[in-house]
Amino acid sequence: ELVSPMPGCTHKDHYHYRGSTFHAAQDLVAPYRTPVQSVAPGVVVTATAKGDGYGNSVVVMHKTADGEVFYSGYHHLAAIHLR
């Protein structure tokens, strides 16, 4: 079962086309430095400060009970603090 990465946040943007490009993400809005949690248990694949438009970014790999793998990404973070 997935959980919200920021309980109580506001959804700013959902999946849709931006011009001819599909925006395959949900944009969430919360006060500055609101803690972000992973949507499910997993392993951090990357945690970097990128200059590619994502800013501070963390990607987590998850496995479902039946062995399926999926990834979740957390971008535009004020800072990265992993536990």
PDB file of N, CA and C in Angstrom:
ATOM      1  N   GLU A   1       0.843  -1.181   0.000  1.00  0.00           N
ATOM      2  CA  GLU A   1       0.000   0.000   0.000  1.00  0.00           C
ATOM      3  C   GLU A   1       0.890   1.246   0.000  1.00  0.00           C
ATOM      4  N   LEU A   2       0.582   2.165  -0.883  1.00  0.00           N
ATOM      5  CA  LEU A   2       1.351   3.403  -0.982  1.00  0.00           C
ATOM      6  C   LEU A   2       0.806   4.436  -0.009  1.00  0.00           C
ATOM      7  N   VAL A   3       1.704   5.270   0.508  1.00  0.00           N
ATOM      8  CA  VAL A   3       1.309   6.371   1.386  1.00  0.00           C
ATOM      9  C   VAL A   3       1.648   7.693   0.707  1.00  0.00           C
ATOM     10  N   SER A   4       1.072   8.761   1.175  1.00  0.00           N
ATOM     11  CA  SER A   4       1.389  10.077   0.645  1.00  0.00           C
ATOM     12  C   SER A   4       2.800  10.472   1.059  1.00  0.00           C
ATOM     13  N   PRO A   5       3.597  11.008   0.134  1.00  0.00           N
ATOM     14  CA  PRO A   5       4.942  11.450   0.511  1.00  0.00           C
ATOM     15  C   PRO A   5       4.935  12.673   1.429  1.00  0.00           C
ATOM     16  N   MET A   6       3.838  13.438   1.406  1.00  0.00           N
ATOM     17  CA  MET A   6       3.698  14.615   2.270  1.00  0.00           C
ATOM     18  C   MET A   6       2.240  14.699   2.726  1.00  0.00           C
ATOM     19  N   PRO A   7       1.884  14.000   3.811  1.00  0.00           N
ATOM     20  CA  PRO A   7       0.496  14.049   4.278  1.00  0.00           C
ATOM     21  C   PRO A   7       0.027  15.501   4.471  1.00  0.00           C
ATOM     22  N   GLY A   8      -1.176  15.776   3.999  1.00  0.00           N
ATOM     23  CA  GLY A   8      -1.749  17.104   4.150  1.00  0.00           C
ATOM     24  C   GLY A   8      -1.339  18.099   3.075  1.00  0.00           C
ATOM     25  N   CYS A   9      -0.545  17.661   2.100  1.00  0.00           N
ATOM     26  CA  CYS A   9      -0.099  18.588   1.045  1.00  0.00           C
ATOM     27  C   CYS A   9      -1.227  18.855   0.051  1.00  0.00           C
ATOM     28  N   THR A  10      -1.001  19.818  -0.817  1.00  0.00           N
ATOM     29  CA  THR A  10      -1.936  20.169  -1.868  1.00  0.00           C
ATOM     30  C   THR A  10      -1.399  19.658  -3.206  1.00  0.00           C
ATOM     31  N   HIS A  11      -2.275  19.098  -4.044  1.00  0.00           N
ATOM     32  CA  HIS A  11      -1.871  18.692  -5.384  1.00  0.00           C
ATOM     33  C   HIS A  11      -1.933  19.913  -6.297  1.00  0.00           C
ATOM     34  N   LYS A  12      -0.792  20.238  -6.904  1.00  0.00           N
ATOM     35  CA  LYS A  12      -0.731  21.391  -7.798  1.00  0.00           C
ATOM     36  C   LYS A  12      -0.974  20.965  -9.240  1.00  0.00           C
ATOM     37  N   ASP A  13      -0.435  19.830  -9.603  1.00  0.00           N
ATOM     38  CA  ASP A  13      -0.459  19.387 -10.989  1.00  0.00           C
ATOM     39  C   ASP A  13      -0.583  17.879 -11.034  1.00  0.00           C
ATOM     40  N   HIS A  14      -1.368  17.365 -11.947  1.00  0.00           N
ATOM     41  CA  HIS A  14      -1.529  15.931 -12.122  1.00  0.00           C
ATOM     42  C   HIS A  14      -0.985  15.531 -13.493  1.00  0.00           C
ATOM     43  N   TYR A  15      -1.080  14.257 -13.808  1.00  0.00           N
ATOM     44  CA  TYR A  15      -0.639  13.756 -15.108  1.00  0.00           C
ATOM     45  C   TYR A  15      -1.431  14.448 -16.213  1.00  0.00           C
ATOM     46  N   HIS A  16      -0.724  15.000 -17.179  1.00  0.00           N
ATOM     47  CA  HIS A  16      -1.390  15.642 -18.312  1.00  0.00           C
ATOM     48  C   HIS A  16      -0.343  16.030 -19.364  1.00  0.00           C
ATOM     49  N   TYR A  17      -0.815  16.501 -20.491  1.00  0.00           N
ATOM     50  CA  TYR A  17       0.090  17.003 -21.526  1.00  0.00           C
ATOM     51  C   TYR A  17       0.389  18.475 -21.287  1.00  0.00           C
ATOM     52  N   ARG A  18       1.659  18.831 -21.448  1.00  0.00           N
ATOM     53  CA  ARG A  18       2.097  20.230 -21.466  1.00  0.00           C
ATOM     54  C   ARG A  18       2.574  20.474 -22.884  1.00  0.00           C
ATOM     55  N   GLY A  19       1.703  21.019 -23.678  1.00  0.00           N
ATOM     56  CA  GLY A  19       2.025  21.131 -25.105  1.00  0.00           C
ATOM     57  C   GLY A  19       2.051  19.728 -25.690  1.00  0.00           C
ATOM     58  N   SER A  20       3.154  19.339 -26.316  1.00  0.00           N
ATOM     59  CA  SER A  20       3.260  18.000 -26.901  1.00  0.00           C
ATOM     60  C   SER A  20       3.978  17.024 -25.972  1.00  0.00           C
ATOM     61  N   THR A  21       4.350  17.471 -24.766  1.00  0.00           N
ATOM     62  CA  THR A  21       5.080  16.629 -23.817  1.00  0.00           C
ATOM     63  C   THR A  21       4.161  16.184 -22.692  1.00  0.00           C
ATOM     64  N   PHE A  22       4.204  14.873 -22.387  1.00  0.00           N
ATOM     65  CA  PHE A  22       3.383  14.353 -21.299  1.00  0.00           C
ATOM     66  C   PHE A  22       4.077  14.570 -19.970  1.00  0.00           C
ATOM     67  N   HIS A  23       3.394  15.195 -19.018  1.00  0.00           N
ATOM     68  CA  HIS A  23       3.919  15.443 -17.676  1.00  0.00           C
ATOM     69  C   HIS A  23       3.533  14.239 -16.818  1.00  0.00           C
ATOM     70  N   ALA A  24       4.478  13.288 -16.661  1.00  0.00           N
ATOM     71  CA  ALA A  24       4.204  12.015 -15.989  1.00  0.00           C
ATOM     72  C   ALA A  24       4.556  12.092 -14.512  1.00  0.00           C
ATOM     73  N   ALA A  25       3.971  13.053 -13.827  1.00  0.00           N
ATOM     74  CA  ALA A  25       4.271  13.226 -12.408  1.00  0.00           C
ATOM     75  C   ALA A  25       3.116  13.953 -11.735  1.00  0.00           C
ATOM     76  N   GLN A  26       3.101  13.886 -10.422  1.00  0.00           N
ATOM     77  CA  GLN A  26       2.169  14.682  -9.630  1.00  0.00           C
ATOM     78  C   GLN A  26       2.990  15.715  -8.880  1.00  0.00           C
ATOM     79  N   ASP A  27       2.655  16.964  -9.041  1.00  0.00           N
ATOM     80  CA  ASP A  27       3.342  18.033  -8.329  1.00  0.00           C
ATOM     81  C   ASP A  27       2.564  18.332  -7.046  1.00  0.00           C
ATOM     82  N   LEU A  28       3.283  18.310  -5.930  1.00  0.00           N
ATOM     83  CA  LEU A  28       2.678  18.550  -4.624  1.00  0.00           C
ATOM     84  C   LEU A  28       3.209  19.848  -4.041  1.00  0.00           C
ATOM     85  N   VAL A  29       2.365  20.572  -3.319  1.00  0.00           N
ATOM     86  CA  VAL A  29       2.747  21.842  -2.726  1.00  0.00           C
ATOM     87  C   VAL A  29       2.619  21.729  -1.209  1.00  0.00           C
ATOM     88  N   ALA A  30       3.673  22.183  -0.523  1.00  0.00           N
ATOM     89  CA  ALA A  30       3.671  22.197   0.943  1.00  0.00           C
ATOM     90  C   ALA A  30       4.588  23.328   1.389  1.00  0.00           C
ATOM     91  N   PRO A  31       4.500  23.732   2.645  1.00  0.00           N
ATOM     92  CA  PRO A  31       5.402  24.775   3.132  1.00  0.00           C
ATOM     93  C   PRO A  31       6.869  24.370   2.980  1.00  0.00           C
ATOM     94  N   TYR A  32       7.717  25.371   2.823  1.00  0.00           N
ATOM     95  CA  TYR A  32       9.157  25.164   2.666  1.00  0.00           C
ATOM     96  C   TYR A  32       9.694  24.270   3.773  1.00  0.00           C
ATOM     97  N   ARG A  33      10.524  23.331   3.416  1.00  0.00           N
ATOM     98  CA  ARG A  33      11.192  22.367   4.306  1.00  0.00           C
ATOM     99  C   ARG A  33      10.248  21.363   4.963  1.00  0.00           C
ATOM    100  N   THR A  34       9.058  21.162   4.386  1.00  0.00           N
ATOM    101  CA  THR A  34       8.171  20.101   4.864  1.00  0.00           C
ATOM    102  C   THR A  34       8.857  18.763   4.624  1.00  0.00           C
ATOM    103  N   PRO A  35       8.922  17.888   5.622  1.00  0.00           N
ATOM    104  CA  PRO A  35       9.546  16.576   5.411  1.00  0.00           C
ATOM    105  C   PRO A  35       8.806  15.769   4.352  1.00  0.00           C
ATOM    106  N   VAL A  36       9.563  15.026   3.570  1.00  0.00           N
ATOM    107  CA  VAL A  36       9.025  14.165   2.520  1.00  0.00           C
ATOM    108  C   VAL A  36       9.401  12.729   2.867  1.00  0.00           C
ATOM    109  N   GLN A  37       8.433  11.819   2.766  1.00  0.00           N
ATOM    110  CA  GLN A  37       8.718  10.409   3.024  1.00  0.00           C
ATOM    111  C   GLN A  37       8.484   9.603   1.755  1.00  0.00           C
ATOM    112  N   SER A  38       9.117   8.453   1.670  1.00  0.00           N
ATOM    113  CA  SER A  38       8.921   7.562   0.541  1.00  0.00           C
ATOM    114  C   SER A  38       7.499   7.021   0.560  1.00  0.00           C
ATOM    115  N   VAL A  39       6.941   6.759  -0.622  1.00  0.00           N
ATOM    116  CA  VAL A  39       5.577   6.250  -0.716  1.00  0.00           C
ATOM    117  C   VAL A  39       5.468   4.795  -0.255  1.00  0.00           C
ATOM    118  N   ALA A  40       6.607   4.091  -0.159  1.00  0.00           N
ATOM    119  CA  ALA A  40       6.641   2.695   0.276  1.00  0.00           C
ATOM    120  C   ALA A  40       8.074   2.354   0.668  1.00  0.00           C
ATOM    121  N   PRO A  41       8.281   1.277   1.442  1.00  0.00           N
ATOM    122  CA  PRO A  41       9.649   0.869   1.758  1.00  0.00           C
ATOM    123  C   PRO A  41      10.430   0.584   0.472  1.00  0.00           C
ATOM    124  N   GLY A  42      11.711   0.901   0.498  1.00  0.00           N
ATOM    125  CA  GLY A  42      12.538   0.668  -0.683  1.00  0.00           C
ATOM    126  C   GLY A  42      13.978   1.014  -0.430  1.00  0.00           C
ATOM    127  N   VAL A  43      14.744   1.060  -1.507  1.00  0.00           N
ATOM    128  CA  VAL A  43      16.173   1.340  -1.457  1.00  0.00           C
ATOM    129  C   VAL A  43      16.456   2.602  -2.262  1.00  0.00           C
ATOM    130  N   VAL A  44      17.208   3.538  -1.682  1.00  0.00           N
ATOM    131  CA  VAL A  44      17.572   4.757  -2.405  1.00  0.00           C
ATOM    132  C   VAL A  44      18.533   4.384  -3.534  1.00  0.00           C
ATOM    133  N   VAL A  45      18.172   4.765  -4.759  1.00  0.00           N
ATOM    134  CA  VAL A  45      18.999   4.500  -5.931  1.00  0.00           C
ATOM    135  C   VAL A  45      19.924   5.678  -6.195  1.00  0.00           C
ATOM    136  N   THR A  46      19.376   6.895  -6.105  1.00  0.00           N
ATOM    137  CA  THR A  46      20.184   8.100  -6.265  1.00  0.00           C
ATOM    138  C   THR A  46      19.701   9.163  -5.286  1.00  0.00           C
ATOM    139  N   ALA A  47      20.630   9.994  -4.871  1.00  0.00           N
ATOM    140  CA  ALA A  47      20.329  11.167  -4.042  1.00  0.00           C
ATOM    141  C   ALA A  47      21.345  12.217  -4.458  1.00  0.00           C
ATOM    142  N   THR A  48      20.926  13.127  -5.319  1.00  0.00           N
ATOM    143  CA  THR A  48      21.863  14.075  -5.915  1.00  0.00           C
ATOM    144  C   THR A  48      21.277  15.474  -6.031  1.00  0.00           C
ATOM    145  N   ALA A  49      22.171  16.437  -6.135  1.00  0.00           N
ATOM    146  CA  ALA A  49      21.799  17.803  -6.488  1.00  0.00           C
ATOM    147  C   ALA A  49      22.084  17.928  -7.975  1.00  0.00           C
ATOM    148  N   LYS A  50      21.046  17.893  -8.759  1.00  0.00           N
ATOM    149  CA  LYS A  50      21.201  17.895 -10.214  1.00  0.00           C
ATOM    150  C   LYS A  50      21.012  19.290 -10.784  1.00  0.00           C
ATOM    151  N   GLY A  51      21.645  19.535 -11.886  1.00  0.00           N
ATOM    152  CA  GLY A  51      21.463  20.777 -12.600  1.00  0.00           C
ATOM    153  C   GLY A  51      20.585  20.590 -13.814  1.00  0.00           C
ATOM    154  N   ASP A  52      19.724  19.583 -13.789  1.00  0.00           N
ATOM    155  CA  ASP A  52      18.915  19.262 -14.963  1.00  0.00           C
ATOM    156  C   ASP A  52      17.448  19.682 -14.835  1.00  0.00           C
ATOM    157  N   GLY A  53      17.169  20.569 -13.917  1.00  0.00           N
ATOM    158  CA  GLY A  53      15.799  21.024 -13.741  1.00  0.00           C
ATOM    159  C   GLY A  53      15.076  20.347 -12.587  1.00  0.00           C
ATOM    160  N   TYR A  54      15.650  19.270 -12.030  1.00  0.00           N
ATOM    161  CA  TYR A  54      15.028  18.577 -10.901  1.00  0.00           C
ATOM    162  C   TYR A  54      15.533  19.086  -9.557  1.00  0.00           C
ATOM    163  N   GLY A  55      16.660  19.763  -9.524  1.00  0.00           N
ATOM    164  CA  GLY A  55      17.223  20.250  -8.270  1.00  0.00           C
ATOM    165  C   GLY A  55      17.634  19.097  -7.377  1.00  0.00           C
ATOM    166  N   ASN A  56      17.566  19.286  -6.065  1.00  0.00           N
ATOM    167  CA  ASN A  56      17.859  18.184  -5.141  1.00  0.00           C
ATOM    168  C   ASN A  56      16.841  17.086  -5.399  1.00  0.00           C
ATOM    169  N   SER A  57      17.339  15.872  -5.625  1.00  0.00           N
ATOM    170  CA  SER A  57      16.485  14.807  -6.111  1.00  0.00           C
ATOM    171  C   SER A  57      16.849  13.477  -5.473  1.00  0.00           C
ATOM    172  N   VAL A  58      15.835  12.681  -5.141  1.00  0.00           N
ATOM    173  CA  VAL A  58      16.026  11.334  -4.603  1.00  0.00           C
ATOM    174  C   VAL A  58      15.137  10.385  -5.408  1.00  0.00           C
ATOM    175  N   VAL A  59      15.705   9.239  -5.805  1.00  0.00           N
ATOM    176  CA  VAL A  59      14.942   8.191  -6.485  1.00  0.00           C
ATOM    177  C   VAL A  59      15.036   6.924  -5.645  1.00  0.00           C
ATOM    178  N   VAL A  60      13.878   6.294  -5.403  1.00  0.00           N
ATOM    179  CA  VAL A  60      13.793   5.092  -4.574  1.00  0.00           C
ATOM    180  C   VAL A  60      13.252   3.941  -5.417  1.00  0.00           C
ATOM    181  N   MET A  61      13.890   2.761  -5.296  1.00  0.00           N
ATOM    182  CA  MET A  61      13.407   1.549  -5.959  1.00  0.00           C
ATOM    183  C   MET A  61      12.596   0.739  -4.954  1.00  0.00           C
ATOM    184  N   HIS A  62      11.430   0.277  -5.376  1.00  0.00           N
ATOM    185  CA  HIS A  62      10.533  -0.499  -4.529  1.00  0.00           C
ATOM    186  C   HIS A  62      10.266  -1.849  -5.185  1.00  0.00           C
ATOM    187  N   LYS A  63       9.972  -2.866  -4.378  1.00  0.00           N
ATOM    188  CA  LYS A  63       9.528  -4.166  -4.878  1.00  0.00           C
ATOM    189  C   LYS A  63       8.201  -4.507  -4.222  1.00  0.00           C
ATOM    190  N   THR A  64       7.251  -4.940  -5.047  1.00  0.00           N
ATOM    191  CA  THR A  64       5.956  -5.352  -4.531  1.00  0.00           C
ATOM    192  C   THR A  64       6.066  -6.772  -3.982  1.00  0.00           C
ATOM    193  N   ALA A  65       5.025  -7.227  -3.301  1.00  0.00           N
ATOM    194  CA  ALA A  65       5.014  -8.574  -2.730  1.00  0.00           C
ATOM    195  C   ALA A  65       5.181  -9.649  -3.801  1.00  0.00           C
ATOM    196  N   ASP A  66       4.723  -9.370  -5.033  1.00  0.00           N
ATOM    197  CA  ASP A  66       4.867 -10.359  -6.107  1.00  0.00           C
ATOM    198  C   ASP A  66       6.129 -10.151  -6.935  1.00  0.00           C
ATOM    199  N   GLY A  67       7.063  -9.317  -6.439  1.00  0.00           N
ATOM    200  CA  GLY A  67       8.359  -9.163  -7.085  1.00  0.00           C
ATOM    201  C   GLY A  67       8.456  -8.097  -8.155  1.00  0.00           C
ATOM    202  N   GLU A  68       7.368  -7.403  -8.424  1.00  0.00           N
ATOM    203  CA  GLU A  68       7.408  -6.310  -9.409  1.00  0.00           C
ATOM    204  C   GLU A  68       8.234  -5.153  -8.842  1.00  0.00           C
ATOM    205  N   VAL A  69       8.986  -4.506  -9.714  1.00  0.00           N
ATOM    206  CA  VAL A  69       9.818  -3.366  -9.306  1.00  0.00           C
ATOM    207  C   VAL A  69       9.205  -2.082  -9.850  1.00  0.00           C
ATOM    208  N   PHE A  70       9.173  -1.052  -9.014  1.00  0.00           N
ATOM    209  CA  PHE A  70       8.778   0.279  -9.481  1.00  0.00           C
ATOM    210  C   PHE A  70       9.630   1.313  -8.763  1.00  0.00           C
ATOM    211  N   TYR A  71       9.681   2.505  -9.325  1.00  0.00           N
ATOM    212  CA  TYR A  71      10.509   3.585  -8.788  1.00  0.00           C
ATOM    213  C   TYR A  71       9.628   4.768  -8.431  1.00  0.00           C
ATOM    214  N   SER A  72      10.040   5.502  -7.405  1.00  0.00           N
ATOM    215  CA  SER A  72       9.387   6.774  -7.086  1.00  0.00           C
ATOM    216  C   SER A  72      10.477   7.840  -7.004  1.00  0.00           C
ATOM    217  N   GLY A  73      10.145   9.026  -7.476  1.00  0.00           N
ATOM    218  CA  GLY A  73      11.112  10.119  -7.485  1.00  0.00           C
ATOM    219  C   GLY A  73      10.596  11.310  -6.695  1.00  0.00           C
ATOM    220  N   TYR A  74      11.518  11.975  -6.038  1.00  0.00           N
ATOM    221  CA  TYR A  74      11.213  13.140  -5.205  1.00  0.00           C
ATOM    222  C   TYR A  74      12.164  14.244  -5.645  1.00  0.00           C
ATOM    223  N   HIS A  75      11.636  15.290  -6.234  1.00  0.00           N
ATOM    224  CA  HIS A  75      12.464  16.303  -6.878  1.00  0.00           C
ATOM    225  C   HIS A  75      12.140  17.694  -6.329  1.00  0.00           C
ATOM    226  N   HIS A  76      13.001  18.641  -6.629  1.00  0.00           N
ATOM    227  CA  HIS A  76      12.838  20.040  -6.201  1.00  0.00           C
ATOM    228  C   HIS A  76      12.844  20.150  -4.673  1.00  0.00           C
ATOM    229  N   LEU A  77      13.624  19.312  -4.011  1.00  0.00           N
ATOM    230  CA  LEU A  77      13.692  19.305  -2.555  1.00  0.00           C
ATOM    231  C   LEU A  77      14.558  20.451  -2.042  1.00  0.00           C
ATOM    232  N   ALA A  78      14.207  21.021  -0.897  1.00  0.00           N
ATOM    233  CA  ALA A  78      15.015  22.092  -0.306  1.00  0.00           C
ATOM    234  C   ALA A  78      16.365  21.549   0.148  1.00  0.00           C
ATOM    235  N   ALA A  79      16.383  20.305   0.636  1.00  0.00           N
ATOM    236  CA  ALA A  79      17.613  19.656   1.114  1.00  0.00           C
ATOM    237  C   ALA A  79      17.363  18.147   1.079  1.00  0.00           C
ATOM    238  N   ILE A  80      18.441  17.378   1.185  1.00  0.00           N
ATOM    239  CA  ILE A  80      18.321  15.918   1.231  1.00  0.00           C
ATOM    240  C   ILE A  80      18.870  15.426   2.565  1.00  0.00           C
ATOM    241  N   HIS A  81      18.024  14.748   3.326  1.00  0.00           N
ATOM    242  CA  HIS A  81      18.408  14.123   4.590  1.00  0.00           C
ATOM    243  C   HIS A  81      17.820  12.723   4.582  1.00  0.00           C
ATOM    244  N   LEU A  82      18.658  11.695   4.452  1.00  0.00           N
ATOM    245  CA  LEU A  82      18.177  10.324   4.363  1.00  0.00           C
ATOM    246  C   LEU A  82      18.300   9.607   5.699  1.00  0.00           C
ATOM    247  N   ARG A  83      17.350   8.729   5.984  1.00  0.00           N
ATOM    248  CA  ARG A  83      17.415   7.883   7.181  1.00  0.00           C
ATOM    249  C   ARG A  83      17.251   6.445   6.775  1.00  0.00           C
TER     250      ARG A  83
END
